[in-house]
Short mmCIF file of C-alpha atoms and ligand atoms in Angstrom, two decimals:
data_model
loop_
_atom_site.label_atom_id
_atom_site.label_comp_id
_atom_site.label_asym_id
_atom_site.label_seq_id
_atom_site.Cartn_x
_atom_site.Cartn_y
_atom_site.Cartn_z
CA UNK A 79 -3.06 -0.86 -31.21
CA UNK A 80 -2.99 -4.55 -32.00
CA UNK A 81 -4.28 -6.69 -29.15
CA UNK A 82 -2.62 -9.62 -30.92
CA UNK A 83 0.77 -8.13 -30.15
CA UNK A 84 -0.19 -8.12 -26.48
CA UNK A 85 -1.06 -11.81 -26.65
CA UNK A 86 2.03 -12.60 -28.69
CA UNK A 87 4.67 -10.79 -26.67
CA UNK A 88 3.49 -9.96 -23.15
CA UNK A 89 3.40 -11.89 -19.87
CA UNK A 90 1.11 -9.94 -17.52
CA UNK A 91 1.53 -9.83 -13.72
CA UNK A 92 -0.80 -11.86 -11.47
CA UNK A 93 -2.41 -13.46 -14.51
CA UNK A 94 -3.22 -17.06 -15.48
CA UNK A 95 -2.97 -16.53 -19.23
CA UNK A 96 -4.64 -19.85 -20.06
CA UNK A 97 -7.82 -18.86 -18.24
CA UNK A 98 -7.72 -15.11 -18.82
CA UNK A 99 -6.02 -14.30 -22.13
CA UNK A 100 -7.78 -10.99 -22.73
CA UNK A 101 -6.70 -7.62 -21.47
CA UNK A 102 -8.58 -4.38 -21.98
CA UNK A 103 -6.66 -1.71 -23.87
CA UNK A 104 -6.56 1.60 -22.02
CA UNK A 105 -5.68 4.46 -24.28
CA UNK A 106 -5.86 7.46 -22.04
CA UNK A 107 -6.43 8.54 -18.44
CA UNK A 108 -7.43 11.90 -17.03
CA UNK A 109 -8.55 12.87 -13.53
CA UNK A 110 -10.62 10.00 -12.14
CA UNK A 111 -11.31 8.51 -15.58
CA UNK A 112 -9.80 5.77 -17.73
CA UNK A 113 -10.63 5.60 -21.47
CA UNK A 114 -10.51 2.45 -23.59
CA UNK A 115 -9.87 2.19 -27.34
CA UNK A 116 -13.50 2.91 -28.19
CA UNK A 117 -13.48 5.95 -25.91
CA UNK A 118 -15.62 4.28 -23.27
CA UNK A 119 -15.09 5.92 -19.87
CA UNK A 120 -14.45 4.06 -16.62
CA UNK A 121 -14.23 5.70 -13.21
CA UNK A 122 -10.98 4.50 -11.65
CA UNK A 123 -12.53 3.60 -8.28
CA UNK A 124 -9.30 2.01 -6.99
CA UNK A 125 -6.97 4.77 -8.22
CA UNK A 126 -4.98 2.25 -10.27
CA UNK A 127 -3.83 0.34 -7.18
CA UNK A 128 -3.90 3.37 -4.90
CA UNK A 129 -1.34 5.37 -6.88
CA UNK A 130 -2.89 8.30 -8.75
CA UNK A 131 -4.64 9.88 -5.75
CA UNK A 132 -4.42 13.41 -7.19
CA UNK A 133 -5.97 12.31 -10.47
CA UNK A 134 -4.46 10.75 -13.59
CA UNK A 135 -2.03 12.95 -15.50
CA UNK A 136 -2.34 15.61 -12.82
CA UNK A 137 -1.33 18.86 -14.54
CA UNK A 138 0.72 20.17 -11.60
CA UNK A 139 2.74 16.97 -11.20
CA UNK A 140 3.31 16.50 -14.93
CA UNK A 141 4.40 20.14 -15.37
CA UNK A 142 6.91 19.91 -12.51
CA UNK A 143 8.28 16.59 -13.79
CA UNK A 144 8.53 17.77 -17.37
CA UNK A 145 10.59 20.77 -16.25
CA UNK A 146 12.84 18.60 -14.08
CA UNK A 147 13.54 16.03 -16.77
CA UNK A 148 14.97 18.67 -19.08
CA UNK A 149 17.51 19.69 -16.46
CA UNK A 150 18.73 16.55 -14.69
CA UNK A 151 17.50 13.11 -15.73
CA UNK A 152 19.54 10.76 -13.62
CA UNK A 153 22.81 10.56 -11.75
CA UNK A 154 24.45 7.99 -9.48
CA UNK A 155 23.23 8.56 -5.91
CA UNK A 156 26.38 7.25 -4.23
CA UNK A 157 28.87 10.09 -3.99
CA UNK A 158 26.44 12.53 -5.65
CA UNK A 159 23.31 14.20 -4.38
CA UNK A 160 20.77 16.64 -5.86
CA UNK A 161 18.10 19.13 -4.91
CA UNK A 162 15.01 17.06 -5.88
CA UNK A 163 16.16 14.39 -3.39
CA UNK A 164 17.04 16.77 -0.55
CA UNK A 165 13.85 18.79 -1.01
CA UNK A 166 11.75 15.64 -1.03
CA UNK A 167 13.49 14.16 2.02
CA UNK A 168 12.97 17.41 3.94
CA UNK A 169 9.30 17.65 3.04
CA UNK A 170 8.74 13.98 3.93
CA UNK A 171 10.41 14.33 7.32
CA UNK A 172 8.15 17.31 7.98
CA UNK A 173 4.97 15.22 7.56
CA UNK A 174 6.12 11.76 8.74
CA UNK A 175 5.62 10.68 12.39
CA UNK A 176 7.99 12.74 14.49
CA UNK A 177 10.59 10.02 15.26
CA UNK A 178 11.40 9.51 11.55
CA UNK A 179 14.74 11.13 10.67
CA UNK A 180 16.33 9.57 7.56
CA UNK A 181 15.05 8.76 4.08
CA UNK A 182 16.37 5.78 2.08
CA UNK A 183 15.34 5.46 -1.58
CA UNK A 184 14.37 2.44 -3.66
CA UNK A 185 12.07 1.61 -6.57
CA UNK A 186 8.82 -0.04 -5.47
CA UNK A 187 6.82 -1.18 -2.46
CA UNK A 188 8.45 -4.62 -2.37
CA UNK A 189 11.98 -3.23 -2.33
CA UNK A 190 11.03 -0.70 0.36
CA UNK A 191 10.00 -3.67 2.55
CA UNK A 192 13.13 -5.66 1.69
CA UNK A 193 15.20 -2.62 2.64
CA UNK A 194 13.30 -2.34 5.95
CA UNK A 195 13.85 -6.04 6.75
CA UNK A 196 17.57 -5.76 5.95
CA UNK A 197 17.86 -2.61 8.08
CA UNK A 198 16.21 -4.40 11.02
CA UNK A 199 18.34 -7.56 10.68
CA UNK A 200 21.59 -5.63 10.31
CA UNK A 201 20.65 -3.28 13.16
CA UNK A 202 20.82 -6.24 15.55
CA UNK A 203 23.84 -7.75 13.76
CA UNK A 204 25.75 -4.49 14.12
CA UNK A 205 24.97 -4.47 17.84
CA UNK A 206 26.29 -8.03 18.17
CA UNK A 207 22.94 -9.54 19.10
CA UNK A 208 21.78 -12.66 17.32
CA UNK A 209 18.19 -12.22 16.17
CA UNK A 210 16.94 -14.20 13.17
CA UNK A 211 13.12 -14.25 13.43
CA UNK A 212 10.53 -11.84 12.08
CA UNK A 213 6.93 -11.53 13.26
CA UNK A 214 4.22 -10.65 10.72
CA UNK A 215 0.43 -10.78 10.55
CA UNK A 216 -1.52 -13.58 8.93
CA UNK A 217 -3.15 -12.32 5.71
CA UNK A 218 -0.57 -9.55 5.36
CA UNK A 219 0.77 -8.54 1.98
CA UNK A 220 4.12 -6.80 1.65
CA UNK A 221 5.20 -7.44 -1.93
CA UNK A 222 6.62 -10.03 -4.31
CA UNK A 223 10.40 -9.92 -3.85
CA UNK A 224 11.81 -12.63 -1.57
CA UNK A 225 12.01 -10.69 1.67
CA UNK A 226 8.64 -9.02 1.21
CA UNK A 227 7.09 -12.31 0.07
CA UNK A 228 8.44 -14.08 3.16
CA UNK A 229 6.61 -11.76 5.53
CA UNK A 230 3.41 -11.91 3.46
CA UNK A 231 0.73 -14.36 4.55
CA UNK A 232 -1.27 -14.91 1.39
CA UNK A 233 -0.58 -18.34 -0.05
CA UNK A 234 -1.74 -17.61 -3.61
CA UNK A 235 1.31 -15.36 -3.99
CA UNK A 236 3.99 -17.17 -2.05
CA UNK A 237 2.93 -20.85 -1.88
CA UNK A 238 5.53 -22.30 -4.31
CA UNK A 239 8.32 -20.44 -2.50
CA UNK A 240 7.53 -21.21 1.11
CA UNK A 241 10.58 -23.43 1.51
CA UNK A 242 12.77 -20.50 0.53
CA UNK A 243 11.42 -18.09 3.09
CA UNK A 244 13.01 -16.02 5.84
CA UNK A 245 12.24 -17.29 9.34
CA UNK A 246 8.81 -15.74 9.96
CA UNK A 247 6.27 -16.31 12.74
CA UNK A 248 2.71 -15.39 11.80
CA UNK A 249 0.37 -13.71 14.22
CA UNK A 250 -3.43 -13.48 13.89
CA UNK A 251 -4.72 -9.96 13.24
CA UNK A 252 -6.12 -8.69 16.56
CA UNK A 253 -9.84 -8.14 17.11
CA UNK A 254 -12.09 -7.65 20.16
CA UNK A 255 -12.34 -11.40 20.71
CA UNK A 256 -8.74 -12.54 20.30
CA UNK A 257 -6.71 -9.52 21.47
CA UNK A 258 -5.68 -11.08 24.81
CA UNK A 259 -4.66 -14.31 23.08
CA UNK A 260 -2.72 -12.44 20.36
CA UNK A 261 -0.92 -10.37 23.01
CA UNK A 262 -0.01 -13.53 24.88
CA UNK A 263 1.29 -15.15 21.69
CA UNK A 264 3.31 -12.04 20.77
CA UNK A 265 4.70 -11.87 24.30
CA UNK A 266 5.75 -15.54 24.24
CA UNK A 267 7.49 -15.19 20.86
CA UNK A 268 9.18 -11.96 21.90
CA UNK A 269 10.51 -13.19 25.22
CA UNK A 270 12.85 -15.68 23.51
CA UNK A 271 15.06 -12.76 22.52
CA UNK A 272 15.54 -13.87 18.92
CA UNK A 273 12.93 -11.70 17.16
CA UNK A 274 14.50 -8.97 15.05
CA UNK A 275 11.44 -7.21 13.65
CA UNK A 276 7.67 -6.96 13.55
CA UNK A 277 6.39 -6.10 10.05
CA UNK A 278 2.76 -5.01 9.68
CA UNK A 279 0.30 -3.04 7.58
CA UNK A 280 -1.10 -0.52 10.07
CA UNK A 281 -4.93 -0.52 10.43
CA UNK A 282 -5.80 -1.71 6.91
CA UNK A 283 -4.51 -4.85 5.14
CA UNK A 284 -4.98 -3.90 1.50
CA UNK A 285 -4.46 -7.17 -0.37
CA UNK A 286 -6.50 -9.02 2.28
CA UNK A 287 -9.46 -7.10 0.80
CA UNK A 288 -9.16 -4.12 3.12
CA UNK A 289 -9.30 -6.10 6.36
CA UNK A 290 -9.21 -3.59 9.24
CA UNK A 291 -8.07 -3.66 12.86
CA UNK A 292 -8.24 -1.20 15.73
CA UNK A 293 -5.46 1.27 16.55
CA UNK A 294 -5.67 0.46 20.28
CA UNK A 295 -5.07 -3.24 19.55
CA UNK A 296 -2.10 -2.57 17.29
CA UNK A 297 -0.75 -0.13 19.87
CA UNK A 298 -0.74 -2.94 22.47
CA UNK A 299 1.37 -5.11 20.15
CA UNK A 300 3.75 -2.26 19.39
CA UNK A 301 4.26 -1.78 23.14
CA UNK A 302 5.27 -5.43 23.50
CA UNK A 303 7.68 -5.06 20.57
CA UNK A 304 9.27 -1.93 22.09
CA UNK A 305 9.67 -3.63 25.45
CA UNK A 306 11.56 -6.48 23.77
CA UNK A 307 13.73 -4.29 21.50
CA UNK A 308 12.02 -5.61 18.37
CA UNK A 309 12.26 -3.22 15.43
CA UNK A 310 8.76 -2.20 14.32
CA UNK A 311 8.25 -1.82 10.57
CA UNK A 312 5.04 -0.10 9.41
CA UNK A 313 4.35 -1.00 5.79
CA UNK A 314 2.43 2.10 4.71
CA UNK A 315 2.90 1.42 0.99
CA UNK A 316 -0.90 1.36 0.64
CA UNK A 317 -2.08 3.36 3.68
CA UNK A 318 0.36 6.27 3.31
CA UNK A 319 -0.45 9.82 2.20
CA UNK A 320 -3.92 10.50 3.55
CA UNK A 321 -5.95 7.42 2.73
CA UNK A 322 -6.78 6.48 6.33
CA UNK A 323 -7.90 10.03 7.15
CA UNK A 324 -4.50 11.08 8.53
CA UNK A 325 -1.35 11.48 6.43
CA UNK A 326 -0.07 8.14 7.77
CA UNK A 327 -1.97 5.32 9.50
CA UNK A 328 0.84 5.18 12.09
CA UNK A 329 -0.39 8.51 13.48
CA UNK A 330 -3.42 6.71 14.97
CA UNK A 331 -1.15 4.87 17.45
CA UNK A 332 0.75 6.33 20.43
CA UNK A 333 3.67 3.95 19.80
CA UNK A 334 5.55 5.07 16.71
CA UNK A 335 7.22 2.64 14.29
CA UNK A 336 11.02 2.55 13.97
CA UNK A 337 10.82 2.13 10.20
CA UNK A 338 8.16 3.13 7.63
CA UNK A 339 7.77 1.85 4.03
CA UNK A 340 6.18 4.09 1.40
CA UNK A 341 5.42 3.83 -2.31
CA UNK A 342 2.23 3.69 -4.44
CA UNK A 343 0.80 7.24 -4.14
CA UNK A 344 4.21 8.65 -3.17
CA UNK A 345 4.69 9.86 -6.76
CA UNK A 346 0.99 10.37 -7.53
CA UNK A 347 1.03 7.47 -9.98
CA UNK A 348 3.33 9.11 -12.50
CA UNK A 349 6.58 7.17 -12.04
CA UNK A 350 7.75 4.39 -9.72
CA UNK A 351 9.66 5.11 -6.52
CA UNK A 352 9.73 3.97 -2.91
CA UNK A 353 11.01 5.20 0.42
CA UNK A 354 12.08 3.47 3.59
CA UNK A 355 12.31 6.01 6.41
CA UNK A 356 13.81 5.31 9.82
CA UNK A 357 14.51 6.75 13.25
CA UNK A 358 17.82 8.23 14.39
CA UNK A 359 18.48 5.12 16.48
CA UNK A 360 18.33 2.82 13.44
CA UNK A 361 20.53 5.12 11.35
CA UNK A 362 23.11 5.52 14.11
CA UNK A 363 23.55 1.75 14.43
CA UNK A 364 25.10 1.78 10.94
CA UNK A 365 27.73 4.41 11.71
CA UNK A 366 31.29 3.40 12.56
CA UNK A 367 34.91 3.55 11.52
CA UNK A 368 34.75 0.43 9.35
CA UNK A 369 32.89 0.00 6.06
CA UNK A 370 31.13 -3.26 7.02
CA UNK A 371 28.89 -1.52 9.53
CA UNK A 372 27.34 0.51 6.71
CA UNK A 373 24.21 -0.41 4.80
CA UNK A 374 25.34 -1.89 1.49
CA UNK A 375 22.08 -1.83 -0.36
CA UNK A 376 21.48 0.30 -3.42
CA UNK A 377 19.48 0.39 -6.63
CA UNK A 378 20.69 1.87 -9.90
CA UNK A 379 17.77 4.30 -10.03
CA UNK A 380 17.93 5.30 -6.33
CA UNK A 381 16.46 8.78 -5.82
CA UNK A 382 15.88 9.32 -9.54
CA UNK A 383 15.44 13.12 -9.83
CA UNK A 384 12.30 12.82 -11.97
CA UNK A 385 10.65 10.50 -9.45
CA UNK A 386 11.71 12.75 -6.57
CA UNK A 387 10.08 15.72 -8.31
CA UNK A 388 6.85 13.79 -8.87
CA UNK A 389 6.84 12.90 -5.17
CA UNK A 390 7.58 16.45 -4.10
CA UNK A 391 4.71 17.80 -6.23
CA UNK A 392 2.40 15.08 -4.88
CA UNK A 393 3.17 15.99 -1.27
CA UNK A 394 2.50 19.67 -2.02
CA UNK A 395 -0.90 18.64 -3.35
CA UNK A 396 -1.56 16.39 -0.34
CA UNK A 397 -0.85 19.33 1.99
CA UNK A 398 -3.16 21.65 0.04
CA UNK A 399 -6.46 22.78 1.51
CA UNK A 400 -8.26 21.53 -1.59
CA UNK A 401 -7.10 17.93 -1.17
CA UNK A 402 -7.57 17.95 2.60
CA UNK A 403 -11.15 19.17 2.14
CA UNK A 404 -11.72 16.51 -0.48
CA UNK A 405 -10.56 13.77 1.89
CA UNK A 406 -13.16 14.98 4.43
CA UNK A 407 -15.83 15.12 1.71
CA UNK A 408 -15.16 11.54 0.55
CA UNK A 409 -15.12 10.28 4.16
CA UNK A 410 -18.55 11.79 4.83
CA UNK A 411 -19.92 10.58 1.50
CA UNK A 412 -18.78 6.99 2.22
CA UNK A 413 -20.43 7.16 5.66
CA UNK A 414 -23.76 8.08 4.09
CA UNK A 415 -23.44 5.26 1.54
CA UNK A 416 -22.67 2.74 4.29
CA UNK A 417 -25.78 3.73 6.23
CA UNK A 418 -27.75 3.23 3.01
CA UNK A 419 -26.62 -0.35 2.25
CA UNK A 420 -25.56 -1.67 5.64
CA UNK A 421 -28.90 -3.37 6.30
CA UNK A 422 -29.29 -4.92 2.84
CA UNK A 423 -29.78 -8.71 3.21
CA UNK A 424 -27.03 -9.40 0.68
CA UNK A 425 -24.52 -7.26 2.58
CA UNK A 426 -22.72 -9.14 5.35
CA UNK A 427 -20.48 -6.36 6.61
CA UNK A 428 -19.25 -2.89 5.73
CA UNK A 429 -16.17 -1.09 7.01
CA UNK A 430 -14.46 2.22 6.49
CA UNK A 431 -11.16 3.84 7.41
CA UNK A 432 -10.75 7.33 6.03
CA UNK A 433 -11.47 7.22 2.30
CA UNK A 434 -11.16 3.40 2.16
CA UNK A 435 -14.53 1.66 2.05
CA UNK A 436 -15.16 -2.09 1.84
CA UNK A 437 -18.36 -4.10 1.46
CA UNK A 438 -18.47 -7.86 2.15
CA UNK A 439 -21.26 -9.65 0.30
CA UNK A 440 -23.29 -12.32 2.05
CA UNK A 441 -21.93 -15.20 -0.05
CA UNK A 442 -19.13 -17.77 0.12
CA UNK A 443 -16.57 -17.65 -2.70
CA UNK A 444 -12.84 -18.03 -3.36
CA UNK A 445 -10.53 -15.03 -3.59
CA UNK A 446 -10.20 -15.60 -7.34
CA UNK A 447 -13.52 -17.42 -7.75
CA UNK A 448 -15.92 -16.89 -10.66
CA UNK A 449 -17.91 -14.25 -8.77
CA UNK A 450 -15.15 -11.68 -8.92
CA UNK A 451 -14.97 -11.90 -12.72
CA UNK A 452 -18.74 -11.65 -13.00
CA UNK A 453 -18.74 -8.61 -10.72
CA UNK A 454 -15.77 -7.06 -12.50
CA UNK A 455 -17.56 -7.32 -15.88
CA UNK A 456 -20.74 -5.91 -14.35
CA UNK A 457 -18.99 -2.86 -12.89
CA UNK A 458 -17.12 -2.23 -16.16
CA UNK A 459 -20.42 -2.37 -18.05
CA UNK A 460 -21.60 0.41 -15.70
CA UNK A 461 -18.49 2.48 -16.42
CA UNK A 462 -16.81 1.79 -13.09
CA UNK A 463 -13.43 0.10 -12.59
CA UNK A 464 -13.54 -1.90 -9.35
CA UNK A 465 -11.48 -4.98 -8.47
CA UNK A 466 -13.51 -7.26 -6.22
CA UNK A 467 -11.58 -9.84 -4.17
CA UNK A 468 -13.53 -12.91 -3.07
CA UNK A 469 -16.79 -11.62 -1.62
CA UNK A 470 -15.43 -8.14 -0.99
CA UNK A 471 -15.62 -5.03 -3.11
CA UNK A 472 -13.77 -1.92 -2.01
CA UNK A 473 -13.48 1.71 -3.07
CA UNK A 474 -10.23 3.63 -2.88
CA UNK A 475 -10.81 6.44 -5.35
CA UNK A 476 -8.59 9.41 -6.23
CA UNK A 477 -9.04 12.41 -3.90
CA UNK A 478 -10.19 14.54 -6.82
CA UNK A 479 -13.21 12.33 -7.59
CA UNK A 480 -16.45 14.32 -7.95
CA UNK A 481 -19.62 13.69 -5.95
CA UNK A 482 -21.37 12.62 -9.17
CA UNK A 483 -18.65 10.06 -9.88
CA UNK A 484 -18.85 8.77 -6.30
CA UNK A 485 -22.63 8.44 -6.67
CA UNK A 486 -22.13 6.41 -9.85
CA UNK A 487 -19.79 3.99 -8.03
CA UNK A 488 -22.29 3.56 -5.18
CA UNK A 489 -25.15 2.86 -7.59
CA UNK A 490 -23.06 0.27 -9.46
CA UNK A 491 -22.30 -1.52 -6.17
CA UNK A 492 -25.97 -1.39 -5.11
CA UNK A 493 -27.10 -2.77 -8.47
CA UNK A 494 -24.49 -5.54 -8.30
CA UNK A 495 -26.29 -6.90 -5.22
CA UNK A 496 -29.00 -8.10 -7.62
CA UNK A 497 -26.60 -10.32 -9.59
CA UNK A 498 -25.00 -12.20 -6.67
C1 PLP B 58 1.38 -2.94 -3.09
C2 PLP B 58 1.97 -3.19 -1.78
C3 PLP B 58 3.32 -3.60 -1.65
C4 PLP B 58 4.19 -3.92 -2.84
O1 PLP B 58 4.42 -2.81 -3.62
P1 PLP B 58 4.92 -3.01 -5.14
O2 PLP B 58 5.19 -1.61 -5.60
O3 PLP B 58 3.79 -3.66 -5.86
O4 PLP B 58 6.14 -3.85 -5.10
C5 PLP B 58 3.84 -3.75 -0.38
N1 PLP B 58 3.09 -3.52 0.71
C6 PLP B 58 1.80 -3.11 0.63
C7 PLP B 58 1.04 -2.86 1.89
C8 PLP B 58 1.21 -2.96 -0.61
O5 PLP B 58 -0.09 -2.58 -0.68
#
C-alpha cells in the first residue's frame, strides 16, 4: 500500500501529526502476531488495546461470524429482536455478577459509559430525586465522548473541554496510606444527597498505566455509595472477560455494582460493540405507563447480529478449559518474571493483577515524553509490540500467547533496562 495515501488522507486518533507523521503499516495478524509490509513479526503484547484476547483472526470466531453475516446482517433493534442478541444476553447474564439482569447494547467503550451515566441520572430523575453530581477517581479513564470524558481524570485527553463537563467530583484512588481520608471524603460528598453515581475502573486503571488498588479498599467505598443510594458504575471495558484472573474484576468485591460497562475483548477484537448491563432495580425504575419514563437512548447499530455472534463465540472461548488454563499459566509465568526483575536497580516497582503485569522504571519522565518513543522503537526492533506510558511498561497479551512468546517479551523488557 502507499504510505503517502495515509499521510494525505488520514487523521489518526491520539496523534500529534506534526511530531509523529509516520505510522507502521500492518498487513496481517494471526494469533499473537502482527506482520508488517516486509513480513516482520511483532508479538502483540497488549492484544491491540486488550481486544483480541483469543488471538487475532481466531478461527472459531471468524467462522461463526462469517456464517451469521450470510443470514442476517443488520436490522433495527427497536421493535425487532433476533437470536444472536438473545443468546448473547443470556450467556452474559450467566457469567456476570449475580445482580446483573438486563443487557443494553451500544457501539464502543465510551458509549457504554455514557449510557451508564444517563441510566444513573435518569434513575434518580424518574424517582423524583434531584441528584446532579457524579463521583469518579482521579487518573481514571472512561472514554472520549462527552459523558465518558467528563468522568475521566486525565488532562491530556480532556483538558480543552473541562468547561463543558458534567458536574464531577474527583476522589483519590485509595491505598494503604490514604484509605481513611478517602473514605471520609467520599462520606462527606455523599451525605449531601446530591450524588447520582460513582463511576470507577475496578482494581486496575488501564490508561493510568495499569495503576492498581485493593479490592477491600474499593469495597469500603462501594459500601458508602450503597448506604447513600448512589448508583455504582463499574467500568469493566478493560478489566472484563478474565484479565484480572476472574471473569470480571467486580467479582473480587463483596459489594456488587448496579451497572457494568463492557467492550474491548467482548467481541474478541473482530468487530466493535459494547454492553451496559444493569440490575433489576435500575431497569424497573424506567417502567411506567407513560413514554417519558423510558430510556430514550439508541444507536443505529445497536445489537448488530454480526457483533453479537462475535461476542457469543468469544464468551464460549472464555469459558473453555483451554482458555481458563491459559489464564492460570500466564499468571504464574508473570509471577516468575516479576521475581526475576523486581530487585533490578532500574526497576522502581512491579505489580500484577491476573494476566496484567506492569513495570515502573526508576526514572522521571512525562506520559508522552521522549522515553516512551525510544522504548517503543526498541521493543519493535526486538519484535515485540508494547506501548509504554511515561515510565511504565505493561503486558496484557492474548490468552493464547505461547510460553516462548512470553519469554521473548520478558527478555525485551529486561534488555530495555540497559537503554534507560
Ligand atoms: C478503552 C476504555 C474505554 C473507552 O472505550 P472505547 O471503545 O475506546 O470508546 C472506556 N473505559 C475504559 C476502562 C477503557 O479502557
